Amino acid sequence: MSLSDFVIPLLFVFVLIFGLAKKVDVFAEFVKGVKEGVQTVTDIFPSLFALMLAVGMFRSSGALDLISSSIAPLGEFFGYPPETLPLILMRPFSGSGAIALYENIISEVGPDSFTGRLASVILGSSETTFYTIAVYFAATKVKKTRHTLPAALSGDLALVVFATMFVR
Amino acid sequence: MKWFFSGLIIISLIFAVVNGKVSELTTAAVSEGGNAITLCFTLAGVICLWSGVMRVASQSGIIEKISNLFTPLLSLLFKGLNPKGAAMGYIVLNITANLLGLGNASTPFGIAAMRELEKEEHSSEFATNNMVLFVVLNTASLQLIPTTVAAIRLKHGSAAPMDILIPVWLVSAATLTVAVITAKLLQKSPKGL
């Protein structure tokens, strides 16, 4: 049991007590909120379905492995351990995929080695970029995401550079 | 979106042929839909829960109070957004949940924030600057304690699972800064990219 286990139930109880104190019909309002939630889910489902399909197919095609083995020499040139390249490429697409690769890496090189620490920092300081963009924009009618992708990817690129700097 | 969608699928087929993984590709195409449904069901439970809680919270005025605390700082980032509006409220909640590492809670707040931004800023088919900035913030890691990484390190016998904490903070902060600056610079081009 950790502190973070308490956060959600406490928040829940706090909101209910506060609502009761302010004479809000907490049950009726909660139910209205759930109804809005159902609406949100049915709205986002079709786009989410399409995008997960595309990302899933991309993952299974082996494109990531091929790209990472072809840029491995470049990585070594900059002092990047080749083991971490598939992780860097997988990370923006899939959280669970990245965790699977990460476990793989540290079981081979050990969690406290340079490569292990680098992989830890890469995973700990990043998010599933493409997934986030897809899910968030799927909730709206926006078709042109404008500079979202370049800005988000500039962050991911910066991550790769800063991670080697700060782990060393 | 249409280029992203069709591009990924076309590239997938090309690579699958090159790598001899066409049968895996077929399996993925057929099974990924099921995964999308599973994800939606999982999300549905959490989204409904938080929509309910948030509805109670907003009716009793809590959201307004929390927003008042963080809004001065966030108003600097989100230019022109009504500090008392629902969008700002959900942005604050999303960022708070991210900092605490409550991934399950931050996504529903984020989705709600996007829908409110859409209403308040009357976005057309083009995303507004604030929408882009908000999504970019969420593609960077805001989590204060990297619990998943620490747990896996511990499992694999690390002597000090948490000693990556400082590098993670430095790298996250630097990454976030780069991403936000890039977003702010690129938003000047009229149509974006």
GROMACS .gro file of N, CA, C and O in nm, chain A residues 9 27 34 37 44 58 60 70 73 75 80 84 92 96-97 102 105 118 129 131 141 152:
model
   88
    9PRO      N    1  -0.942   0.714  -0.390
    9PRO     CA    2  -1.055   0.707  -0.297
    9PRO      C    3  -1.074   0.833  -0.214
    9PRO      O    4  -1.189   0.877  -0.193
   27PHE      N    5  -2.618   1.218  -0.610
   27PHE     CA    6  -2.649   1.100  -0.692
   27PHE      C    7  -2.696   1.142  -0.831
   27PHE      O    8  -2.645   1.095  -0.932
   34VAL      N    9  -2.217   1.044  -1.565
   34VAL     CA   10  -2.193   0.914  -1.629
   34VAL      C   11  -2.252   0.913  -1.770
   34VAL      O   12  -2.190   0.865  -1.865
   37GLY      N   13  -2.032   1.077  -1.992
   37GLY     CA   14  -1.917   0.990  -2.015
   37GLY      C   15  -1.944   0.889  -2.125
   37GLY      O   16  -1.860   0.866  -2.213
   44ILE      N   17  -1.571   0.893  -2.936
   44ILE     CA   18  -1.430   0.872  -2.971
   44ILE      C   19  -1.405   0.734  -3.030
   44ILE      O   20  -1.304   0.714  -3.097
   58PHE      N   21   0.123  -0.134  -3.823
   58PHE     CA   22   0.260  -0.084  -3.838
   58PHE      C   23   0.355  -0.160  -3.745
   58PHE      O   24   0.464  -0.202  -3.785
   60SER      N   25   0.324  -0.462  -3.626
   60SER     CA   26   0.342  -0.603  -3.661
   60SER      C   27   0.423  -0.620  -3.789
   60SER      O   28   0.471  -0.729  -3.817
   70SER      N   29   1.897  -0.059  -3.919
   70SER     CA   30   1.967   0.017  -4.022
   70SER      C   31   2.029   0.146  -3.967
   70SER      O   32   2.125   0.197  -4.023
   73PRO      N   33   2.441   0.169  -3.677
   73PRO     CA   34   2.577   0.222  -3.691
   73PRO      C   35   2.584   0.371  -3.658
   73PRO      O   36   2.677   0.417  -3.592
   75GLY      N   37   2.386   0.528  -3.453
   75GLY     CA   38   2.372   0.536  -3.309
   75GLY      C   39   2.504   0.512  -3.239
   75GLY      O   40   2.543   0.587  -3.149
   80TYR      N   41   2.565   0.577  -2.876
   80TYR     CA   42   2.438   0.526  -2.829
   80TYR      C   43   2.440   0.374  -2.830
   80TYR      O   44   2.466   0.313  -2.932
   84THR      N   45   1.922   0.015  -2.708
   84THR     CA   46   1.816   0.107  -2.672
   84THR      C   47   1.738   0.160  -2.793
   84THR      O   48   1.632   0.220  -2.777
   92PRO      N   49   0.704   0.594  -2.884
   92PRO     CA   50   0.594   0.682  -2.921
   92PRO      C   51   0.467   0.608  -2.963
   92PRO      O   52   0.359   0.666  -2.966
   96SER      N   53   0.276  -0.041  -2.373
   96SER     CA   54   0.301  -0.178  -2.329
   96SER      C   55   0.415  -0.240  -2.411
   96SER      O   56   0.497  -0.316  -2.359
   97GLY      N   57   0.421  -0.205  -2.541
   97GLY     CA   58   0.531  -0.253  -2.625
   97GLY      C   59   0.665  -0.204  -2.574
   97GLY      O   60   0.763  -0.280  -2.568
  102TYR      N   61   1.176  -0.280  -2.277
  102TYR     CA   62   1.258  -0.231  -2.165
  102TYR      C   63   1.297  -0.347  -2.072
  102TYR      O   64   1.412  -0.362  -2.033
  105ILE      N   65   1.568  -0.544  -2.230
  105ILE     CA   66   1.699  -0.480  -2.225
  105ILE      C   67   1.763  -0.498  -2.088
  105ILE      O   68   1.876  -0.544  -2.076
  118LEU      N   69   2.024   0.422  -1.892
  118LEU     CA   70   1.980   0.503  -2.006
  118LEU      C   71   1.838   0.462  -2.048
  118LEU      O   72   1.750   0.546  -2.066
  129THR      N   73   0.364   0.920  -2.756
  129THR     CA   74   0.331   1.039  -2.834
  129THR      C   75   0.216   1.019  -2.934
  129THR      O   76   0.116   1.091  -2.930
  131TYR      N   77  -0.002   0.777  -2.972
  131TYR     CA   78  -0.125   0.733  -2.907
  131TYR      C   79  -0.198   0.852  -2.845
  131TYR      O   80  -0.319   0.870  -2.862
  141LYS      N   81  -1.358   1.738  -3.352
  141LYS     CA   82  -1.384   1.728  -3.495
  141LYS      C   83  -1.266   1.776  -3.578
  141LYS      O   84  -1.274   1.788  -3.700
  152ALA      N   85   0.570   1.774  -3.097
  152ALA     CA   86   0.581   1.658  -3.008
  152ALA      C   87   0.707   1.578  -3.040
  152ALA      O   88   0.779   1.535  -2.950
   0.00000   0.00000   0.00000
